[in-house]
XYZ file of C-alpha atoms in Angstrom:
741
model
C -203.456 -69.255 32.102
C -204.607 -66.973 28.957
C -201.175 -67.436 27.727
C -201.895 -70.835 27.112
C -205.163 -70.261 25.168
C -204.627 -67.833 22.884
C -205.780 -69.749 19.651
C -208.611 -71.313 21.170
C -210.154 -68.229 22.363
C -209.381 -65.879 19.886
C -207.166 -63.753 22.052
C -204.784 -61.293 20.450
C -202.645 -60.216 23.241
C -202.821 -60.507 27.406
C -201.812 -57.660 29.034
C -200.771 -57.173 32.898
C -202.058 -53.898 34.032
C -199.876 -52.029 36.368
C -201.832 -51.401 39.730
C -201.524 -48.650 41.871
C -200.926 -49.906 45.798
C -203.968 -47.737 46.863
C -206.079 -50.583 44.900
C -205.819 -52.958 48.062
C -207.554 -50.668 50.750
C -209.262 -48.371 48.486
C -212.979 -50.208 48.453
C -215.087 -47.479 46.698
C -213.603 -48.123 43.190
C -211.744 -50.564 41.660
C -209.825 -50.894 38.035
C -208.809 -53.966 35.771
C -205.604 -56.377 36.776
C -205.734 -58.272 33.513
C -207.027 -56.521 29.972
C -207.515 -59.195 26.780
C -207.088 -57.880 23.379
C -209.490 -60.024 20.973
C -208.045 -61.171 17.355
C -211.482 -60.649 16.182
C -214.401 -59.370 17.880
C -216.004 -61.811 20.576
C -219.457 -61.996 21.465
C -220.610 -60.952 24.660
C -223.261 -62.628 27.219
C -225.184 -61.002 29.681
C -223.890 -60.092 33.118
C -223.568 -63.731 35.094
C -222.031 -65.672 37.499
C -219.299 -68.122 37.122
C -221.203 -70.735 38.152
C -224.532 -70.445 35.886
C -225.188 -72.523 33.012
C -226.373 -70.815 30.269
C -225.260 -67.581 29.220
C -227.526 -65.390 27.029
C -225.658 -63.585 24.466
C -227.349 -59.744 23.519
C -225.700 -59.273 20.618
C -222.611 -56.951 21.991
C -219.667 -57.504 20.726
C -216.134 -56.051 21.968
C -212.452 -56.487 21.277
C -211.594 -55.449 24.790
C -212.035 -57.626 27.622
C -210.962 -56.655 31.828
C -210.524 -59.347 34.344
C -210.855 -57.502 38.187
C -209.282 -60.095 40.944
C -210.475 -59.189 44.711
C -209.685 -60.857 47.725
C -211.364 -60.414 50.712
C -211.481 -62.183 54.462
C -214.924 -62.999 55.066
C -216.665 -63.081 58.128
C -219.375 -65.513 59.904
C -221.737 -63.250 58.896
C -220.880 -62.242 55.014
C -219.208 -65.030 53.163
C -221.718 -65.186 50.449
C -218.719 -64.688 48.040
C -220.978 -64.836 44.745
C -223.153 -61.858 45.996
C -220.457 -59.981 46.698
C -218.738 -60.073 42.977
C -222.127 -59.718 41.895
C -222.744 -56.277 44.198
C -219.020 -55.376 43.463
C -219.351 -55.701 39.549
C -222.476 -53.705 39.347
C -221.395 -50.897 41.850
C -217.816 -50.615 40.204
C -219.435 -50.748 36.359
C -221.957 -47.966 37.310
C -219.843 -45.434 39.411
C -217.635 -42.594 38.101
C -214.833 -43.511 40.100
C -213.714 -46.610 38.698
C -211.745 -46.574 35.504
C -212.239 -49.822 33.293
C -210.732 -49.642 29.735
C -214.164 -51.432 28.193
C -217.458 -51.492 29.337
C -217.214 -55.603 29.136
C -215.152 -57.680 31.625
C -215.475 -59.992 34.945
C -214.923 -59.499 38.736
C -213.878 -62.481 40.054
C -213.778 -62.772 43.896
C -211.871 -65.238 46.154
C -212.383 -65.216 49.957
C -209.135 -66.341 51.574
C -211.210 -67.381 55.043
C -213.521 -69.681 53.845
C -212.136 -70.853 50.610
C -214.550 -69.940 48.229
C -214.338 -68.307 44.722
C -216.883 -66.614 42.416
C -216.908 -64.257 39.189
C -219.719 -62.039 38.100
C -219.803 -60.175 34.713
C -219.957 -60.364 30.924
C -218.661 -63.541 29.483
C -217.151 -64.433 25.893
C -217.332 -68.024 24.441
C -215.472 -70.363 25.808
C -214.303 -67.992 28.547
C -216.616 -69.469 31.679
C -215.251 -73.372 31.554
C -211.693 -72.186 31.295
C -212.475 -70.076 34.532
C -213.876 -72.516 36.279
C -211.072 -74.887 35.708
C -208.480 -72.629 36.047
C -209.859 -71.179 39.535
C -210.344 -74.322 41.302
C -206.944 -75.500 40.298
C -205.679 -71.664 41.778
C -207.609 -72.233 45.160
C -206.215 -75.827 45.400
C -202.572 -75.075 45.030
C -201.283 -71.571 44.233
C -198.166 -70.731 46.861
C -199.328 -67.079 46.661
C -202.646 -67.258 48.377
C -201.414 -70.105 50.464
C -198.514 -67.460 51.763
C -201.124 -64.389 51.924
C -203.836 -66.596 54.196
C -201.139 -67.679 56.671
C -199.650 -64.371 57.138
C -203.142 -62.924 57.381
C -203.436 -65.878 59.794
C -201.100 -64.809 61.780
C -202.057 -61.106 61.765
C -204.983 -62.321 63.458
C -203.564 -64.509 65.777
C -205.984 -67.682 64.209
C -203.984 -70.078 66.000
C -205.720 -71.617 68.747
C -206.639 -74.873 66.827
C -202.780 -75.471 65.725
C -200.462 -77.060 68.217
C -197.436 -74.662 67.570
C -194.096 -76.754 67.539
C -191.855 -75.437 70.112
C -188.402 -74.285 68.838
C -184.952 -75.575 69.441
C -183.498 -74.191 72.886
C -180.737 -75.386 74.905
C -183.585 -76.958 77.151
C -184.813 -79.426 74.215
C -181.746 -80.022 72.574
C -181.445 -83.360 73.686
C -184.700 -84.405 71.365
C -181.883 -84.091 68.185
C -180.760 -87.631 69.238
C -183.709 -89.448 69.224
C -184.358 -92.280 66.726
C -186.488 -89.818 64.128
C -184.877 -88.692 61.401
C -184.163 -85.177 62.182
C -182.615 -82.425 59.291
C -181.320 -79.015 60.060
C -181.416 -76.765 56.943
C -179.269 -73.399 56.831
C -179.621 -71.114 53.894
C -176.709 -68.623 55.369
C -174.392 -69.346 52.459
C -177.127 -69.747 49.373
C -176.765 -66.085 48.088
C -173.513 -65.053 48.818
C -171.923 -61.762 46.706
C -168.311 -60.580 46.821
C -168.503 -56.442 46.628
C -166.012 -54.162 44.408
C -165.828 -50.928 43.512
C -166.973 -49.861 39.677
C -164.967 -47.110 37.779
C -167.419 -44.340 39.292
C -166.735 -45.444 42.735
C -169.961 -46.890 43.356
C -170.276 -50.148 45.414
C -171.524 -52.685 43.844
C -172.594 -56.473 44.220
C -171.806 -59.826 42.218
C -173.145 -63.012 42.759
C -170.729 -66.132 43.871
C -171.417 -69.875 44.052
C -173.642 -70.885 47.523
C -174.728 -73.747 48.937
C -177.346 -75.355 51.217
C -176.938 -77.175 54.164
C -178.788 -79.863 54.988
C -177.610 -81.745 57.790
C -178.736 -84.767 60.153
C -177.016 -84.725 63.778
C -177.761 -88.281 64.768
C -175.842 -89.607 61.722
C -173.484 -86.848 60.611
C -174.984 -86.980 57.283
C -174.392 -83.742 54.941
C -176.342 -83.010 51.554
C -174.366 -80.193 50.319
C -176.294 -78.888 47.448
C -174.227 -76.399 45.545
C -176.159 -73.280 44.404
C -174.264 -72.017 41.050
C -174.364 -68.287 40.259
C -176.574 -69.068 37.049
C -179.534 -69.876 39.089
C -179.608 -66.191 39.699
C -179.221 -64.569 36.507
C -182.061 -62.488 35.273
C -183.790 -62.412 38.706
C -184.605 -59.480 41.223
C -184.978 -59.220 45.143
C -182.324 -62.539 45.547
C -182.158 -62.315 49.179
C -185.965 -63.514 49.099
C -185.327 -65.540 46.060
C -182.743 -67.723 47.985
C -185.245 -68.488 50.716
C -187.707 -70.014 48.402
C -184.940 -71.729 46.239
C -183.669 -73.183 49.265
C -187.299 -74.840 50.352
C -187.556 -76.141 46.729
C -184.229 -77.873 46.428
C -185.194 -79.277 50.033
C -188.850 -80.636 48.832
C -187.391 -81.908 45.403
C -183.958 -83.779 48.150
C -186.922 -85.367 50.022
C -189.079 -86.508 47.548
C -186.170 -88.120 45.780
C -185.497 -90.592 48.933
C -187.153 -93.754 49.789
C -189.942 -93.032 52.675
C -187.999 -94.546 55.234
C -185.126 -92.043 54.713
C -187.317 -89.141 54.279
C -186.943 -86.650 57.923
C -190.001 -86.746 60.475
C -188.982 -83.001 61.420
C -187.077 -79.702 59.362
C -185.290 -77.160 62.075
C -185.000 -74.444 60.195
C -181.856 -72.337 61.335
C -183.246 -69.354 60.197
C -186.823 -67.932 61.178
C -187.181 -66.315 57.380
C -187.166 -70.278 56.224
C -190.492 -71.423 58.167
C -193.014 -69.777 55.190
C -190.750 -71.100 52.407
C -190.755 -74.600 53.593
C -194.354 -74.832 54.718
C -195.459 -74.156 51.175
C -192.788 -76.257 49.680
C -193.975 -79.567 51.774
C -197.602 -78.864 51.429
C -197.246 -82.519 49.854
C -195.738 -83.889 53.482
C -198.336 -82.988 55.658
C -196.235 -85.347 58.556
C -193.066 -83.760 58.525
C -192.991 -81.190 61.361
C -191.287 -78.222 60.456
C -189.891 -75.890 63.546
C -187.188 -72.924 64.233
C -184.413 -72.867 66.073
C -183.774 -70.219 68.999
C -179.564 -71.353 68.788
C -177.692 -69.362 66.722
C -176.181 -72.769 65.222
C -172.738 -71.714 63.350
C -173.542 -73.609 60.134
C -172.498 -71.131 58.169
C -168.558 -71.427 59.054
C -168.888 -74.880 57.181
C -167.459 -72.000 54.285
C -164.222 -71.402 56.401
C -163.286 -75.335 55.807
C -161.310 -75.462 52.925
C -162.226 -78.280 51.225
C -165.652 -76.690 51.182
C -164.831 -73.469 50.220
C -162.531 -74.633 47.046
C -165.415 -76.951 45.954
C -167.978 -74.658 46.028
C -166.326 -71.636 44.859
C -165.082 -74.010 41.689
C -167.920 -75.341 40.881
C -168.974 -74.954 37.209
C -172.775 -76.209 37.685
C -175.559 -76.989 40.544
C -174.893 -80.105 41.984
C -175.535 -82.070 45.359
C -172.822 -83.543 47.243
C -173.049 -85.881 50.344
C -170.476 -86.044 53.089
C -170.027 -87.283 56.574
C -169.109 -84.560 58.943
C -168.399 -86.550 62.069
C -165.757 -88.948 59.916
C -165.240 -91.746 61.997
C -165.623 -90.290 65.530
C -169.037 -92.729 66.139
C -166.991 -95.746 66.693
C -165.899 -94.644 69.612
C -168.100 -91.448 70.804
C -171.981 -90.950 70.705
C -173.868 -88.771 68.273
C -174.405 -86.454 71.263
C -170.902 -85.946 71.725
C -170.032 -85.787 68.087
C -172.526 -83.017 67.746
C -171.342 -81.035 70.236
C -167.563 -81.118 69.215
C -169.016 -80.367 65.597
C -170.494 -77.185 66.960
C -167.291 -76.309 68.899
C -165.265 -76.724 65.918
C -167.767 -74.702 63.592
C -167.510 -71.832 66.527
C -164.397 -71.591 66.867
C -163.882 -71.377 62.812
C -166.260 -68.681 63.082
C -164.480 -66.981 65.711
C -160.924 -67.427 64.787
C -160.227 -69.312 61.936
C -156.214 -69.412 61.654
C -155.982 -69.885 65.336
C -158.554 -72.717 65.117
C -156.352 -74.515 62.418
C -153.207 -74.038 64.557
C -155.206 -75.544 67.660
C -156.641 -78.762 64.980
C -152.776 -79.583 64.459
C -151.517 -80.329 67.649
C -148.262 -81.649 66.058
C -146.350 -81.659 63.047
C -147.542 -86.021 62.445
C -151.137 -84.690 62.605
C -152.527 -85.852 59.320
C -156.214 -85.268 57.860
C -157.120 -88.156 55.326
C -158.497 -87.842 52.134
C -162.139 -89.300 52.713
C -162.117 -87.433 56.022
C -162.911 -83.741 56.691
C -161.294 -83.028 60.018
C -157.536 -84.254 61.556
C -157.675 -87.889 62.637
C -156.985 -87.325 66.597
C -156.740 -89.865 69.250
C -159.790 -89.292 72.159
C -157.361 -87.883 74.457
C -156.033 -85.389 71.862
C -159.554 -84.447 70.577
C -160.052 -83.633 74.556
C -157.380 -81.309 74.635
C -158.693 -79.652 71.033
C -161.996 -79.342 72.613
C -161.025 -77.348 75.949
C -158.697 -75.300 73.805
C -161.716 -74.433 71.359
C -164.161 -73.932 74.055
C -161.414 -71.387 75.968
C -161.085 -69.537 72.077
C -164.832 -69.201 72.157
C -165.382 -67.838 75.528
C -162.481 -65.788 75.484
C -163.707 -64.084 72.352
C -167.555 -63.781 74.170
C -165.657 -62.350 77.486
C -163.722 -59.302 75.366
C -166.836 -58.622 72.787
C -169.070 -58.409 76.010
C -166.757 -57.220 78.455
C -167.315 -60.228 81.106
C -165.018 -61.704 83.133
C -164.725 -65.640 81.482
C -164.563 -66.930 85.054
C -167.624 -65.799 86.394
C -169.690 -67.530 83.731
C -171.646 -70.163 85.121
C -171.559 -74.239 83.388
C -175.216 -73.588 82.072
C -174.304 -69.917 80.581
C -171.044 -71.900 79.079
C -173.332 -74.570 77.355
C -175.690 -71.442 76.283
C -172.638 -69.895 74.354
C -171.535 -72.401 72.259
C -175.037 -73.431 71.157
C -175.463 -70.264 70.411
C -178.409 -69.441 72.944
C -178.475 -65.471 73.103
C -177.743 -64.741 76.858
C -177.914 -61.636 78.812
C -174.062 -60.865 79.612
C -173.797 -61.806 83.440
C -174.045 -58.488 85.828
C -171.055 -56.873 87.445
C -172.167 -57.651 90.832
C -171.707 -61.546 90.180
C -168.304 -60.680 88.383
C -167.244 -59.017 91.887
C -168.866 -61.826 94.227
C -166.807 -64.347 92.492
C -163.490 -62.392 92.580
C -163.983 -62.100 96.601
C -164.431 -65.885 96.735
C -161.432 -66.165 94.781
C -159.721 -63.595 97.116
C -160.582 -65.680 99.879
C -159.299 -68.877 98.634
C -156.059 -67.101 97.722
C -155.367 -65.745 101.387
C -153.722 -68.348 103.305
C -151.996 -66.028 105.839
C -154.465 -64.708 108.773
C -153.919 -61.077 109.720
C -154.495 -60.496 113.484
C -155.745 -56.848 114.520
C -155.268 -55.171 118.261
C -157.978 -52.458 118.943
C -157.999 -50.739 122.044
C -161.338 -48.793 123.271
C -162.112 -47.157 126.554
C -165.667 -47.947 127.967
C -167.957 -45.585 129.720
C -166.556 -46.316 133.269
C -162.748 -45.587 132.261
C -161.591 -49.153 131.984
C -159.281 -50.040 128.953
C -160.268 -52.966 126.834
C -157.694 -54.383 124.381
C -159.352 -56.738 122.049
C -157.456 -59.206 118.975
C -159.356 -60.278 116.148
C -158.021 -62.355 113.221
C -161.429 -62.055 111.179
C -161.064 -59.603 108.131
C -164.380 -58.080 108.751
C -164.756 -54.479 108.977
C -161.188 -53.705 107.740
C -161.952 -52.712 104.437
C -161.293 -49.098 104.104
C -163.615 -47.076 101.812
C -163.125 -43.727 99.974
C -165.458 -41.897 97.948
C -165.062 -41.700 94.382
C -167.470 -38.328 94.428
C -165.214 -36.416 96.605
C -164.828 -33.223 94.333
C -161.843 -31.801 95.884
C -159.429 -34.791 94.824
C -160.844 -34.975 91.070
C -160.822 -31.007 91.019
C -156.776 -31.095 92.050
C -156.555 -34.273 89.417
C -158.397 -32.323 86.862
C -155.526 -29.681 86.615
C -153.009 -32.288 84.917
C -155.637 -33.269 82.171
C -154.115 -31.368 79.949
C -150.846 -33.751 80.150
C -153.494 -36.523 78.794
C -153.685 -34.586 75.628
C -149.627 -35.506 74.767
C -151.155 -38.869 74.088
C -154.306 -39.557 72.197
C -155.461 -42.934 70.772
C -157.494 -43.531 67.684
C -159.445 -46.720 67.921
C -159.134 -48.287 64.353
C -160.472 -51.910 65.102
C -163.280 -53.526 63.596
C -164.105 -50.346 61.612
C -166.458 -50.396 59.056
C -164.350 -49.337 55.205
C -167.469 -48.292 53.164
C -168.787 -45.737 55.205
C -168.154 -41.523 56.176
C -164.887 -40.615 57.401
C -164.460 -37.857 60.114
C -161.798 -35.642 60.610
C -161.614 -34.377 64.468
C -159.616 -30.771 64.562
C -157.066 -31.377 67.241
C -157.868 -27.766 69.113
C -161.526 -28.668 69.703
C -160.449 -32.247 71.197
C -157.431 -30.918 73.469
C -159.686 -28.132 74.742
C -162.478 -30.479 75.249
C -160.248 -32.883 77.163
C -158.917 -30.052 79.447
C -162.392 -28.537 80.542
C -163.856 -32.219 81.569
C -163.691 -33.962 84.316
C -161.864 -37.927 85.154
C -165.148 -39.496 86.554
C -168.568 -37.183 85.325
C -169.083 -37.421 81.816
C -169.236 -34.508 79.933
C -170.785 -33.480 76.343
C -171.043 -31.456 73.167
C -172.572 -31.573 70.025
C -170.553 -31.181 66.795
C -171.494 -29.581 63.504
C -169.317 -29.491 60.332
C -169.230 -29.861 56.449
C -168.046 -31.934 53.860
C -165.304 -30.822 51.766
C -166.219 -29.842 48.061
C -164.099 -32.406 46.750
C -165.307 -35.420 48.374
C -168.480 -36.288 50.110
C -167.646 -39.312 51.840
C -165.459 -37.120 54.721
C -167.335 -35.049 57.286
C -164.954 -32.232 58.982
C -165.908 -31.075 62.321
C -165.733 -27.113 62.873
C -167.677 -26.458 66.108
C -167.975 -27.842 68.943
C -171.323 -26.560 70.929
C -171.590 -26.790 74.803
C -174.820 -26.905 75.837
C -176.177 -26.890 79.907
C -175.886 -30.307 81.057
C -175.194 -32.545 84.090
C -174.123 -36.142 84.269
C -173.005 -39.346 86.114
C -170.270 -41.430 85.633
C -172.530 -43.696 83.061
C -174.478 -41.017 81.199
C -174.794 -37.087 80.743
C -178.202 -35.343 80.609
C -178.427 -32.411 77.850
C -181.850 -30.191 77.148
C -184.167 -31.647 74.685
C -183.509 -28.416 72.378
C -180.961 -28.495 69.721
C -178.108 -25.632 69.613
C -179.621 -22.683 67.276
C -177.198 -19.806 66.101
C -176.818 -17.867 62.956
C -173.001 -19.603 63.014
C -174.309 -22.975 62.603
C -176.693 -22.598 60.026
C -174.149 -23.433 56.802
C -173.000 -26.408 59.310
C -174.660 -29.910 59.571
C -174.972 -31.918 62.538
C -172.255 -34.672 62.707
C -172.994 -36.301 65.914
C -171.889 -35.648 69.630
C -169.082 -36.535 71.702
C -168.703 -37.451 75.196
C -166.016 -38.403 77.763
C -166.001 -41.665 79.863
C -164.392 -42.660 83.149
C -163.292 -46.025 81.344
C -162.832 -47.428 78.124
C -165.742 -49.808 77.191
C -164.907 -52.268 74.232
C -168.534 -51.294 72.948
C -171.113 -48.632 72.572
C -172.840 -48.368 75.702
C -177.107 -49.031 75.860
C -177.246 -45.560 77.567
C -175.717 -44.117 74.795
C -177.541 -46.071 71.716
C -181.068 -45.170 73.634
C -180.061 -41.345 73.372
C -178.590 -41.177 69.813
C -181.723 -42.856 68.996
C -184.045 -40.473 70.662
C -182.253 -37.554 69.151
C -182.495 -39.215 65.798
C -186.108 -39.696 66.509
C -186.855 -35.788 67.825
C -185.192 -34.134 64.940
C -185.321 -34.983 61.305
C -182.324 -32.640 60.665
C -180.322 -35.387 61.841
C -179.500 -38.282 59.540
C -178.718 -41.636 60.965
C -176.404 -42.230 58.541
C -174.043 -39.331 58.535
C -174.510 -38.585 62.892
C -172.340 -40.621 64.875
C -171.591 -40.771 68.532
C -167.682 -40.210 69.385
C -166.635 -41.353 73.014
C -163.341 -40.118 74.258
C -162.281 -42.808 77.211
C -159.657 -41.706 79.980
C -157.210 -44.757 79.833
C -154.375 -44.791 82.114
C -152.162 -41.495 81.503
C -153.763 -41.206 78.126
C -157.478 -40.492 76.026
C -159.017 -43.161 73.767
C -161.334 -41.967 71.304
C -163.780 -44.223 69.241
C -166.690 -43.166 66.867
C -170.132 -45.144 66.279
C -172.617 -45.235 64.156
C -175.913 -46.620 65.008
C -177.281 -49.298 62.647
C -180.979 -48.987 61.586
C -181.755 -52.216 64.069
C -180.364 -50.108 66.721
C -182.263 -47.571 66.010
C -185.413 -49.179 66.334
C -184.037 -50.374 69.630
C -183.101 -47.125 70.914
C -186.469 -45.934 70.098
C -188.644 -48.191 71.805
C -185.853 -48.780 74.679
C -187.367 -47.471 78.131
C -184.868 -49.515 80.382
C -182.196 -47.283 81.664
C -180.276 -49.593 83.379
C -176.706 -51.006 82.461
C -177.980 -54.333 80.758
C -181.263 -53.834 79.000
C -183.097 -56.360 77.195
C -182.380 -57.028 73.797
C -179.090 -54.919 73.349
C -176.922 -56.430 70.894
C -173.222 -55.808 69.414
C -174.994 -55.453 65.808
C -176.757 -52.070 67.263
C -173.861 -50.041 66.182
C -170.994 -49.979 63.788
C -167.268 -48.422 64.553
C -166.682 -45.626 61.943
C -163.399 -44.204 60.770
C -162.070 -41.240 62.475
C -158.873 -39.154 61.869
C -157.232 -36.417 64.138
C -156.224 -33.076 61.777
C -154.275 -30.086 62.841
C -154.576 -28.801 59.129
C -157.533 -27.041 60.455
C -158.958 -25.677 63.323
C -162.565 -25.454 64.905
C -164.631 -23.249 66.982
C -166.352 -23.134 70.378
C -169.802 -22.207 71.218
C -171.185 -21.997 74.890
C -174.459 -20.958 76.647
C -174.903 -17.156 77.043
C -173.036 -16.357 80.386
C -170.623 -19.300 80.161
C -172.179 -21.434 82.171
C -172.357 -25.118 80.766
C -171.777 -27.652 83.691
C -174.634 -27.953 86.041
C -173.529 -30.669 87.974
C -172.839 -28.330 91.410
C -176.516 -26.757 90.996
C -178.303 -29.523 89.459
C -181.801 -28.330 90.599
C -181.310 -25.383 87.965
C -181.164 -27.772 84.957
C -183.919 -29.182 83.191
C -184.671 -31.417 79.837
C -187.276 -28.471 78.689
C -184.611 -25.504 79.565
C -184.311 -22.720 76.806
C -180.408 -21.528 76.278
C -178.960 -19.128 74.084
C -175.635 -19.796 72.192
C -172.531 -17.243 71.606
C -168.958 -18.165 70.699
C -166.481 -18.534 73.307
C -164.265 -21.053 74.779
C -165.606 -23.434 77.388
C -164.776 -22.837 81.338
C -163.144 -25.798 82.757
C -164.943 -28.173 85.039
C -164.411 -27.108 88.527
C -164.317 -23.340 87.102
C -165.592 -20.984 90.178
C -168.818 -19.970 88.276
C -169.651 -23.616 88.019
C -169.897 -23.425 91.783
C -171.165 -20.755 93.405
C -172.312 -22.916 96.824
C -168.713 -23.722 97.523
C -167.351 -20.746 97.374
C -170.210 -19.325 99.710
C -169.245 -22.040 102.048
C -165.857 -20.586 101.888
C -166.621 -17.291 102.316
C -169.060 -18.368 105.551
C -166.394 -20.330 107.144
C -163.984 -17.352 106.967
C -166.764 -14.820 108.652
C -167.124 -17.958 111.423
C -163.361 -17.727 112.391
C -163.494 -13.889 112.217
C -166.679 -13.286 114.342
C -164.686 -15.974 116.646
C -161.894 -14.025 117.338
C -163.029 -10.610 117.603
C -163.224 -10.480 121.548
C -160.077 -8.371 122.173
C -159.431 -4.926 119.969
C -156.533 -4.804 118.181
C -155.221 -1.327 119.073
C -152.136 -1.012 116.696
C -154.248 -2.818 113.432
């Protein structure tokens, strides 16, 4: 406002002051937001309100003039903004805390709740009418004030009077194909970057061309707005800017269309787009803006070569129109066409190469120049759709460790639409397997049993039903497991390090083989054991973490988790080492980090500030047939927040996602060796004397080699039973004295 009026108001310079963040909530003092410097000295009036007509000049002059802007949320009892401005101006100009750059200025107040504004202070000629006009305009159409007001309303939950539109889910998904025009707005590909290493070895990002995806599911019409990299030149906070840029482009597109073609509903595929769209579409109050619970795969559009190449090669921003349904609507409904498109895009997202092969069922398949997808007959499309569905479900099953055969039809629909579902329980999988077995068993096995009743009569019964014939054996029989544990050393010859889907950019962890071999040899095939890892980074490479010590602490475990004391290891030998994380065994290999591990790791990080979330890992050592498989994970910030707040210790807690962790690179080495620390006295396995273990127990550490899981010191009660049995047999046979003994 002032930059446009420099000459008319005789302003030499307008300066925006740097504000301390505490200004917003420190109410007993204030400071200037804008400072004006005069070209010549201004005549200054006595303090008066913005709305007052006549200003009285008292002969005071100044060359500096400040403006202090105050935003407030008025309440029913006190929303007289004029009174507020007057009292604040008089308070702040007379106290010792507020540091204003000159004695003359004005305090402007805005009440966001009641949409009122005023000002009180000294005025110079021409300023008051300008401020009246400017403030009226700002109150009416300033997007920043609008966003702030909406955020405060959301925070205070003042939405009772406004009906909120239900989000798009797999239940109301059929409404997309009604007669009104609906658009999807997808901003996933707007701000895209390539990552490369600089000469110094740092990672840096460089923007590449992106695109806004605006799609009508009923007609298949796609408005593809290419966003050229020049848009980001000289801008900051680009991720945030990309959302506002998207909303701006959507509003521009709507304005350019005739009223009958304008959409009645906009569905934002990402919730972060709702605010920007709402602000930019203030001129279109009849357009309903809503979010989506469905994670629709529109970002995979870039994997279609036609789009990917065109967007990358673009030299300027442009709007391109396509029909995503080609000529499908001649033979199928828009509902079927949209479902087919989702299948194609989600399969592209899951496995691009495999999808391209499926889309070319034979050599004669061609894609016409004005089409996006290959031209196939309806029968061929049916085969392709089934293959794509299988591809998507197989990927889901692998990622979530779920048997695809146990998924219900509604779950399959939700997976393809992108609705978040909790993976089906193991129990249901077992039911499905048992049902499948009963169908498979065609031959009937007859069983004959002979019993004798109380009168001594012999009864012979033949049954053909398979009831009570299943033989159960306890998995927790320690005797069998103790014998099996004797062969654990053979597994150390076959150790595999899992390197699928690892993150290339993080730390690399090096584990000495001597520590790992001993760790495996002292473990148990079913009950989990754990140890803390400590190490250092070599002086020449900060990105490598070498494990130097493995610390065994008192613990009890089950096949799903392991309980460690809350107190972390402390010893002079560990003082120069940094915590690297912890390692634990598990009876079988999981494709993902278990939620129990995420919760346990987040708890350690939360309670111990010495542990750094970025550099501490969880290593799982899984017993696979005849071998061991190692995988290293670190928590993402999202995983840390979830683990910290998770109270559900069950196998499938709510909200757990594969994005809560990342796999990291791990190597085994025999170039250097590590050492062990064990509790004083050598006892670390409390599984056979669980009552002695408690989370709050204290322990001292010594340098030493850990005793094996079934060592006699770990199970004194068993040896007590053995001695009792021996003494019992001795006393039983002592009725005759042996004279020759």
